[in-house]
Amino acid sequence: MKPETPDHSRSPESNDPASTPKHEATERGWHAKTPGADNAARTAADRVGQWFAPLLQRLMQWLSPLLQRVQNAPAVRRLRERVAPHVPESVKRAPRLRSVQVGAGIAAVGVVGLIIGGVAGGNDEHDVEEAAVAAPMQQAAAPQPAAPQAVEQKKADPPQTRAETKSEAETKSEEPKQDAPVGPPIEGIDVSNHNGSIDWKKVAADNKKFTFVLASDGTDFSNPKYSEQYHGAKDAGLIAGAYHFARPDDSDGATQANRFLDIIDYKNDGKTLPPVLDLEVDPNGGSCYGKSVDQMHQWTKSFNDTVKQRTGKDPIIYANPSFWKQCMGSTDTFKDHDLWLAAYEVDSPTVPKGFQDWDFWQYTDKGKVAGISGNTDINQYKEGFERLKQLAS
C-alpha cells in the first residue's frame, strides 16, 4: 500500500460538485437529456444502499465501543491535536457524495483493523505516541498511516543486522587457512655441538634460509652449544628449529619429549619450525633399541602427543627408508607429519612407505657452507620460502 497516492478520501476536491461547477453543469445537461438512464441508475444505487446501509449500521454499532476507546486514548487525542491545525478548512467543510462516504466508512474500518492488529501484535500506548511524535507534519498534508509500521520495521532491523554480521564473522572464522604459494626449493643446514661456533651472518649470505639445531639426545645429553647456535641463527634471519635424537631404550617417549621441550625455548613467533623427532637405528648396534614394531609405534606416539600437547604442533619426523621399514614396519600412522628424509648420493630420494612425499631432504653430510668450519649437513625444503614461513607460523 502506498499512502502517498491520492485516493477518494484523500482528495475530495476532485469529486466535489461544489468545487467543479463546470462538471456539475455538464452532468445536469446529460441527466436532462437521458432521464430514463438516470432513473435506472438511481434505482440501482438505492437498492445497493438499502442492502448495504443496515450492514454498515450493524458494523458501526459493533465497532462503536472500540472506536470510543481508541478516540479517548490519550495518545490518540494528542495525535488528533497535532494533526487538526494542519488540516485545511476547505477539507473540513467539503461535502461528500454518498459513494465517497461509503468508501470513507470502509477505509475507517480498515484503519481500525490496522489499529486492532497493532494492539494484538504487542504495540502499546507508548508506541502509538512515539510514532505520532516521529511523523513529519506538513501544511495541508494528510497523516500517513504507514508511519507506525515504518517505526516497527526500523526497530526490527538492527537485531537482524547483528545476526547477519555474526553469521558472516562465524563463516569467516570457519574458512580454512589458505596455503602459501609453492616456490622453488630452498636450502638450509642442520648442526650440532660438533660444528662448534658458527658465523650465522655468513651462513645467511651463502643463501641458506633455515637450520635445525640438535638440542638433546636421549635422557642425559644436551648440546652445550644449543642456545648459541639456535639464537644466533634466528638473529641472523634464518628460520630455525630444534631436534631431539631419540633413544627409546633410555626412557619412555613422554619423558624424553618433556626434557627436550624444557631445553629448546620453543616460541610460535613466525621464525620457529615445529620440533623434530630424529628416529634412527641404535648407534651402538644398528638395531631398533630392543623394541618390537608395536613398541616403537607406542614410544613414538607418546613423544609426539606430548609435543602436540605443549606446543600445538605435530613434530616433524626425521627418518630414512631402511629405518622406517625395519623398526616402524612401514606404518602410515604418522603420515600427516612433515617428513625430513635422509638419503645421500641419489638424484631423487625414495619416500618410505607410509608417507606420501618428503618435505625436507637431507641430501649430503659433506657440505661446505660459508661461516662453518669443516663439513656440515645440507638440506632442501621442497615447497619454497613462503611455504616454509607458513610452516613456522
Short mmCIF file of C-alpha atoms in Angstrom, two decimals:
data_model
loop_
_atom_site.label_atom_id
_atom_site.label_comp_id
_atom_site.label_asym_id
_atom_site.label_seq_id
_atom_site.Cartn_x
_atom_site.Cartn_y
_atom_site.Cartn_z
CA MET A 1 0.00 0.00 0.00
CA LYS A 2 1.26 3.46 -0.89
CA PRO A 3 -0.45 6.05 1.34
CA GLU A 4 1.19 8.87 -0.62
CA THR A 5 -1.00 8.02 -3.65
CA PRO A 6 -4.24 10.11 -3.54
CA ASP A 7 -7.48 8.19 -3.22
CA HIS A 8 -11.08 9.40 -2.96
CA SER A 9 -10.93 10.04 0.77
CA ARG A 10 -7.65 11.96 0.47
CA SER A 11 -8.64 14.22 -2.46
CA PRO A 12 -12.32 15.04 -2.05
CA GLU A 13 -11.91 18.18 -4.16
CA SER A 14 -11.63 16.05 -7.27
CA ASN A 15 -15.10 14.62 -6.59
CA ASP A 16 -16.78 17.72 -5.09
CA PRO A 17 -19.54 19.23 -7.29
CA ALA A 18 -19.24 22.50 -5.37
CA SER A 19 -15.64 22.90 -6.41
CA THR A 20 -16.22 21.94 -10.05
CA PRO A 21 -19.27 23.94 -11.31
CA LYS A 22 -18.42 23.23 -14.94
CA HIS A 23 -18.61 19.49 -14.39
CA GLU A 24 -21.87 19.96 -12.47
CA ALA A 25 -23.43 21.84 -15.39
CA THR A 26 -22.27 19.17 -17.78
CA GLU A 27 -23.74 16.42 -15.66
CA ARG A 28 -27.04 18.27 -15.32
CA GLY A 29 -27.24 18.66 -19.07
CA TRP A 30 -26.53 14.99 -19.57
CA HIS A 31 -29.16 14.00 -16.98
CA ALA A 32 -31.70 16.28 -18.61
CA LYS A 33 -31.17 14.52 -21.92
CA THR A 34 -31.30 10.99 -20.50
CA PRO A 35 -33.91 10.85 -17.72
CA GLY A 36 -34.57 7.14 -18.20
CA ALA A 37 -30.96 6.13 -17.68
CA ASP A 38 -30.71 8.46 -14.73
CA ASN A 39 -33.75 6.93 -13.06
CA ALA A 40 -32.41 3.42 -13.64
CA ALA A 41 -29.05 4.32 -12.17
CA ARG A 42 -30.69 5.94 -9.16
CA THR A 43 -32.93 2.88 -8.65
CA ALA A 44 -29.87 0.55 -8.72
CA ALA A 45 -27.96 2.79 -6.34
CA ASP A 46 -30.91 2.93 -3.96
CA ARG A 47 -31.14 -0.86 -3.93
CA VAL A 48 -27.43 -1.18 -3.16
CA GLY A 49 -27.80 1.46 -0.48
CA GLN A 50 -30.81 -0.27 1.06
CA TRP A 51 -28.83 -3.54 1.19
CA PHE A 52 -25.55 -2.07 2.39
CA ALA A 53 -26.84 0.53 4.87
CA PRO A 54 -28.14 -1.95 7.50
CA LEU A 55 -24.92 -3.94 7.22
CA LEU A 56 -22.78 -0.83 7.69
CA GLN A 57 -25.03 0.30 10.58
CA ARG A 58 -24.64 -3.03 12.41
CA LEU A 59 -20.88 -2.97 11.76
CA MET A 60 -20.59 0.55 13.17
CA GLN A 61 -22.69 -0.43 16.22
CA TRP A 62 -20.35 -3.35 16.83
CA LEU A 63 -17.26 -1.18 16.41
CA SER A 64 -18.64 1.80 18.34
CA PRO A 65 -17.31 0.77 21.80
CA LEU A 66 -13.86 0.06 20.36
CA LEU A 67 -13.81 3.32 18.37
CA GLN A 68 -14.82 5.21 21.52
CA ARG A 69 -11.95 3.60 23.46
CA VAL A 70 -9.47 4.44 20.70
CA GLN A 71 -10.72 8.03 20.39
CA ASN A 72 -10.48 8.56 24.17
CA ALA A 73 -6.96 7.19 24.39
CA PRO A 74 -4.52 9.95 25.48
CA ALA A 75 -2.08 9.17 22.67
CA VAL A 76 -4.83 9.43 20.02
CA ARG A 77 -6.06 12.72 21.48
CA ARG A 78 -2.56 14.11 21.33
CA LEU A 79 -2.21 12.87 17.74
CA ARG A 80 -5.54 14.48 16.80
CA GLU A 81 -4.47 17.76 18.41
CA ARG A 82 -1.21 17.69 16.42
CA VAL A 83 -2.89 16.94 13.10
CA ALA A 84 -6.02 19.14 13.36
CA PRO A 85 -4.30 22.55 12.99
CA HIS A 86 -2.76 21.40 9.71
CA VAL A 87 -5.99 20.25 8.00
CA PRO A 88 -7.29 22.93 5.55
CA GLU A 89 -10.70 24.45 6.24
CA SER A 90 -11.84 23.51 2.74
CA VAL A 91 -11.21 19.87 3.59
CA LYS A 92 -13.14 20.14 6.87
CA ARG A 93 -16.21 21.78 5.22
CA ALA A 94 -16.23 19.88 1.93
CA PRO A 95 -19.41 17.81 1.37
CA ARG A 96 -19.19 14.19 0.46
CA LEU A 97 -21.12 12.13 -2.02
CA ARG A 98 -22.78 9.01 -0.72
CA SER A 99 -20.31 6.78 -2.54
CA VAL A 100 -17.43 8.71 -1.01
CA GLN A 101 -19.00 8.36 2.42
CA VAL A 102 -19.27 4.61 1.96
CA GLY A 103 -15.66 4.50 0.82
CA ALA A 104 -14.62 6.53 3.86
CA GLY A 105 -16.52 4.14 6.12
CA ILE A 106 -14.73 1.15 4.61
CA ALA A 107 -11.40 2.99 4.92
CA ALA A 108 -12.22 3.72 8.57
CA VAL A 109 -12.90 0.02 9.16
CA GLY A 110 -9.55 -0.75 7.53
CA VAL A 111 -7.74 1.74 9.78
CA VAL A 112 -9.48 0.28 12.83
CA GLY A 113 -8.34 -3.16 11.65
CA LEU A 114 -4.77 -1.89 11.47
CA ILE A 115 -5.07 -0.47 14.98
CA ILE A 116 -6.52 -3.73 16.30
CA GLY A 117 -3.74 -5.66 14.58
CA GLY A 118 -1.16 -3.34 16.09
CA VAL A 119 -2.64 -3.80 19.56
CA ALA A 120 -2.78 -7.58 19.13
CA GLY A 121 0.84 -7.57 17.95
CA GLY A 122 2.03 -6.02 21.18
CA ASN A 123 2.08 -2.26 20.35
CA ASP A 124 1.25 -0.28 23.48
CA GLU A 125 0.20 3.31 24.01
CA HIS A 126 3.82 4.37 24.18
CA ASP A 127 4.47 3.01 20.65
CA VAL A 128 1.50 4.98 19.24
CA GLU A 129 2.72 8.13 20.93
CA GLU A 130 6.26 7.56 19.69
CA ALA A 131 5.01 7.10 16.11
CA ALA A 132 2.90 10.29 16.38
CA VAL A 133 5.89 12.30 17.57
CA ALA A 134 8.12 10.87 14.85
CA ALA A 135 5.65 11.56 12.00
CA PRO A 136 6.59 14.69 9.95
CA MET A 137 3.97 17.45 9.89
CA GLN A 138 3.49 19.35 6.63
CA GLN A 139 0.97 22.05 5.74
CA ALA A 140 -2.15 20.62 4.04
CA ALA A 141 -0.65 17.08 4.15
CA ALA A 142 -2.70 14.10 5.33
CA PRO A 143 -1.32 11.90 8.14
CA GLN A 144 0.37 8.72 6.87
CA PRO A 145 -0.91 5.50 8.50
CA ALA A 146 2.19 3.60 7.40
CA ALA A 147 4.44 5.57 9.79
CA PRO A 148 3.92 3.17 12.76
CA GLN A 149 4.77 0.23 10.50
CA ALA A 150 7.92 2.02 9.37
CA VAL A 151 8.92 2.59 13.00
CA GLU A 152 8.30 -1.08 13.78
CA GLN A 153 10.40 -2.11 10.78
CA LYS A 154 13.17 0.25 11.87
CA LYS A 155 13.16 -1.32 15.32
CA ALA A 156 13.26 -4.82 13.88
CA ASP A 157 16.19 -4.24 11.53
CA PRO A 158 19.16 -3.90 13.95
CA PRO A 159 18.87 -7.40 15.51
CA GLN A 160 18.72 -8.89 12.03
CA THR A 161 21.78 -6.91 11.01
CA ARG A 162 23.67 -8.07 14.10
CA ALA A 163 22.71 -11.65 13.39
CA GLU A 164 23.90 -11.35 9.81
CA THR A 165 27.17 -9.77 10.97
CA LYS A 166 27.70 -12.56 13.47
CA SER A 167 26.95 -15.13 10.80
CA GLU A 168 29.49 -13.53 8.46
CA ALA A 169 32.08 -13.46 11.20
CA GLU A 170 31.46 -17.12 12.03
CA THR A 171 31.67 -18.03 8.38
CA LYS A 172 35.00 -16.24 8.03
CA SER A 173 36.43 -17.86 11.12
CA GLU A 174 35.45 -21.30 9.82
CA GLU A 175 37.10 -20.81 6.45
CA PRO A 176 40.25 -22.98 6.01
CA LYS A 177 43.59 -21.18 6.06
CA GLN A 178 44.87 -20.57 2.57
CA ASP A 179 48.14 -22.26 1.66
CA ALA A 180 51.03 -20.02 0.71
CA PRO A 181 52.16 -20.28 -2.92
CA VAL A 182 54.61 -23.03 -3.77
CA GLY A 183 58.02 -21.71 -4.78
CA PRO A 184 61.32 -23.18 -5.94
CA PRO A 185 63.17 -25.41 -3.44
CA ILE A 186 65.36 -23.63 -0.90
CA GLU A 187 68.40 -24.80 1.08
CA GLY A 188 69.26 -24.94 4.77
CA ILE A 189 71.55 -26.80 7.13
CA ASP A 190 71.47 -28.78 10.37
CA VAL A 191 74.14 -28.54 13.05
CA SER A 192 75.13 -29.96 16.42
CA ASN A 193 77.78 -29.43 19.08
CA HIS A 194 80.30 -30.96 16.67
CA ASN A 195 80.09 -27.87 14.44
CA GLY A 196 81.24 -25.54 17.23
CA SER A 197 80.81 -21.79 16.89
CA ILE A 198 79.20 -20.60 13.68
CA ASP A 199 79.20 -17.26 11.86
CA TRP A 200 75.49 -17.17 11.04
CA LYS A 201 75.67 -13.95 9.05
CA LYS A 202 77.96 -15.70 6.60
CA VAL A 203 75.61 -18.68 6.52
CA ALA A 204 72.73 -16.37 5.64
CA ALA A 205 74.86 -14.63 3.00
CA ASP A 206 75.52 -18.11 1.50
CA ASN A 207 71.76 -18.24 0.73
CA LYS A 208 70.85 -20.71 3.46
CA LYS A 209 67.31 -19.96 4.67
CA PHE A 210 66.83 -22.33 7.61
CA THR A 211 68.57 -24.56 10.10
CA PHE A 212 67.86 -27.40 12.53
CA VAL A 213 69.91 -27.46 15.74
CA LEU A 214 70.49 -30.52 17.97
CA ALA A 215 69.08 -29.78 21.44
CA SER A 216 69.08 -33.12 23.24
CA ASP A 217 69.98 -36.79 22.88
CA GLY A 218 68.16 -39.48 24.85
CA THR A 219 67.74 -38.89 28.56
CA ASP A 220 71.15 -37.49 29.54
CA PHE A 221 72.82 -35.43 26.81
CA SER A 222 72.17 -31.77 25.99
CA ASN A 223 74.01 -29.77 23.33
CA PRO A 224 76.15 -27.21 25.22
CA LYS A 225 76.20 -25.03 22.08
CA TYR A 226 72.45 -25.16 21.56
CA SER A 227 71.45 -21.69 22.76
CA GLU A 228 74.34 -20.00 20.97
CA GLN A 229 73.67 -21.80 17.70
CA TYR A 230 69.88 -21.62 17.80
CA HIS A 231 69.50 -17.96 18.76
CA GLY A 232 72.47 -16.96 16.62
CA ALA A 233 70.74 -18.40 13.56
CA LYS A 234 67.46 -16.60 14.31
CA ASP A 235 69.28 -13.33 14.97
CA ALA A 236 70.86 -13.60 11.51
CA GLY A 237 67.42 -14.01 9.89
CA LEU A 238 67.28 -17.75 9.42
CA ILE A 239 64.18 -19.77 10.31
CA ALA A 240 65.28 -22.23 12.98
CA GLY A 241 64.08 -25.46 14.55
CA ALA A 242 65.33 -27.85 17.24
CA TYR A 243 65.68 -31.64 17.07
CA HIS A 244 65.89 -34.46 19.58
CA PHE A 245 67.85 -37.67 18.93
CA ALA A 246 65.57 -40.45 20.18
CA ARG A 247 66.84 -43.33 22.32
CA PRO A 248 63.74 -45.44 23.06
CA ASP A 249 65.74 -47.78 25.34
CA ASP A 250 66.65 -44.94 27.75
CA SER A 251 63.18 -43.84 28.87
CA ASP A 252 59.61 -43.52 27.57
CA GLY A 253 58.61 -41.10 24.83
CA ALA A 254 56.81 -38.60 27.05
CA THR A 255 59.80 -38.28 29.40
CA GLN A 256 62.21 -37.54 26.57
CA ALA A 257 59.76 -35.15 24.93
CA ASN A 258 59.31 -33.11 28.11
CA ARG A 259 63.04 -32.89 28.67
CA PHE A 260 63.56 -31.81 25.07
CA LEU A 261 60.86 -29.14 25.26
CA ASP A 262 62.30 -27.77 28.52
CA ILE A 263 65.55 -27.08 26.67
CA ILE A 264 64.56 -25.70 23.29
CA ASP A 265 62.77 -22.44 24.26
CA TYR A 266 60.09 -23.03 21.63
CA LYS A 267 58.09 -19.96 20.58
CA ASN A 268 55.38 -19.63 17.99
CA ASP A 269 56.88 -16.41 16.66
CA GLY A 270 56.81 -16.98 12.91
CA LYS A 271 60.53 -17.82 12.88
CA THR A 272 60.48 -21.23 14.59
CA LEU A 273 59.91 -24.56 12.85
CA PRO A 274 57.97 -27.33 14.63
CA PRO A 275 60.09 -29.50 16.96
CA VAL A 276 61.75 -32.52 15.31
CA LEU A 277 61.90 -36.16 16.41
CA ASP A 278 65.07 -37.74 14.98
CA LEU A 279 64.46 -41.50 14.58
CA GLU A 280 67.48 -43.60 13.61
CA VAL A 281 68.76 -47.07 14.32
CA ASP A 282 70.67 -47.63 17.56
CA PRO A 283 74.17 -46.18 17.02
CA ASN A 284 75.57 -48.90 19.28
CA GLY A 285 74.20 -51.89 17.43
CA GLY A 286 72.16 -50.90 14.40
CA SER A 287 69.02 -52.41 15.89
CA CYS A 288 65.66 -50.99 16.99
CA TYR A 289 66.73 -50.48 20.63
CA GLY A 290 65.42 -53.91 21.59
CA LYS A 291 61.84 -52.82 20.77
CA SER A 292 59.21 -54.50 18.62
CA VAL A 293 57.47 -52.58 15.86
CA ASP A 294 54.39 -52.09 18.05
CA GLN A 295 56.54 -50.87 20.94
CA MET A 296 58.28 -48.40 18.63
CA HIS A 297 54.89 -47.17 17.49
CA GLN A 298 53.78 -46.60 21.08
CA TRP A 299 57.02 -44.86 22.03
CA THR A 300 56.81 -42.54 19.01
CA LYS A 301 53.16 -41.76 19.62
CA SER A 302 53.87 -40.91 23.27
CA PHE A 303 56.63 -38.50 22.24
CA ASN A 304 54.55 -36.85 19.51
CA ASP A 305 51.44 -36.48 21.67
CA THR A 306 53.46 -34.72 24.37
CA VAL A 307 54.93 -32.27 21.87
CA LYS A 308 51.50 -31.57 20.37
CA GLN A 309 50.00 -31.00 23.81
CA ARG A 310 52.66 -28.50 24.84
CA THR A 311 53.27 -26.65 21.56
CA GLY A 312 50.14 -27.21 19.49
CA LYS A 313 52.37 -28.54 16.68
CA ASP A 314 52.82 -32.00 15.24
CA PRO A 315 56.52 -32.81 15.31
CA ILE A 316 58.48 -33.16 12.10
CA ILE A 317 59.77 -36.74 11.78
CA TYR A 318 63.33 -37.37 10.64
CA ALA A 319 63.96 -40.88 9.27
CA ASN A 320 65.45 -42.85 6.42
CA PRO A 321 63.70 -45.53 4.34
CA SER A 322 65.55 -48.51 5.86
CA PHE A 323 64.81 -47.49 9.47
CA TRP A 324 61.13 -46.85 8.71
CA LYS A 325 60.74 -50.27 7.18
CA GLN A 326 62.80 -52.16 9.77
CA CYS A 327 61.74 -50.51 13.02
CA MET A 328 58.39 -48.92 12.18
CA GLY A 329 57.00 -51.60 9.86
CA SER A 330 56.26 -49.03 7.10
CA THR A 331 53.34 -47.72 9.15
CA ASP A 332 51.16 -44.90 7.87
CA THR A 333 50.13 -43.91 11.41
CA PHE A 334 52.26 -40.76 11.16
CA LYS A 335 51.52 -39.90 7.53
CA ASP A 336 50.17 -36.44 8.45
CA HIS A 337 53.51 -35.36 9.95
CA ASP A 338 56.01 -33.50 7.82
CA LEU A 339 58.83 -35.85 6.77
CA TRP A 340 62.51 -34.90 6.92
CA LEU A 341 64.10 -37.62 4.82
CA ALA A 342 67.75 -38.63 4.89
CA ALA A 343 69.08 -40.02 1.60
CA TYR A 344 72.60 -39.38 0.32
CA GLU A 345 74.16 -39.62 -3.13
CA VAL A 346 70.88 -40.01 -5.01
CA ASP A 347 69.21 -37.78 -7.56
CA SER A 348 65.76 -38.31 -6.06
CA PRO A 349 65.10 -39.89 -2.66
CA THR A 350 62.84 -42.91 -2.15
CA VAL A 351 59.90 -41.97 0.05
CA PRO A 352 59.26 -44.56 2.79
CA LYS A 353 56.01 -46.46 2.52
CA GLY A 354 53.55 -44.82 4.91
CA PHE A 355 54.28 -41.25 3.72
CA GLN A 356 53.02 -39.58 0.56
CA ASP A 357 56.11 -37.44 -0.06
CA TRP A 358 59.08 -35.80 1.62
CA ASP A 359 59.12 -32.18 2.84
CA PHE A 360 62.78 -31.77 3.85
CA TRP A 361 65.57 -33.76 2.20
CA GLN A 362 68.98 -34.15 3.83
CA TYR A 363 70.95 -34.94 0.70
CA THR A 364 74.56 -34.77 1.97
CA ASP A 365 76.63 -34.79 5.15
CA LYS A 366 79.71 -33.41 3.44
CA GLY A 367 78.51 -29.94 2.50
CA LYS A 368 80.61 -26.78 2.51
CA VAL A 369 78.92 -23.63 3.82
CA ALA A 370 80.41 -20.21 4.50
CA GLY A 371 80.69 -19.45 8.22
CA ILE A 372 81.11 -23.12 9.24
CA SER A 373 84.48 -24.82 9.56
CA GLY A 374 84.56 -28.35 8.18
CA ASN A 375 81.73 -30.34 6.64
CA THR A 376 78.09 -29.97 7.52
CA ASP A 377 74.73 -31.46 6.56
CA ILE A 378 72.80 -29.63 3.82
CA ASN A 379 69.07 -29.91 3.34
CA GLN A 380 66.47 -28.88 0.84
CA TYR A 381 62.91 -27.77 1.52
CA LYS A 382 60.73 -28.70 -1.40
CA GLU A 383 57.96 -26.07 -1.47
CA GLY A 384 59.79 -22.74 -1.31
CA PHE A 385 60.34 -19.93 1.16
CA GLU A 386 56.73 -18.74 1.51
CA ARG A 387 55.57 -22.23 2.47
CA LEU A 388 58.47 -22.52 4.91
CA LYS A 389 57.41 -19.29 6.61
CA GLN A 390 53.87 -20.62 6.83
CA LEU A 391 55.15 -23.82 8.45
CA ALA A 392 56.95 -21.68 11.03
CA SER A 393 53.83 -19.63 11.85
#
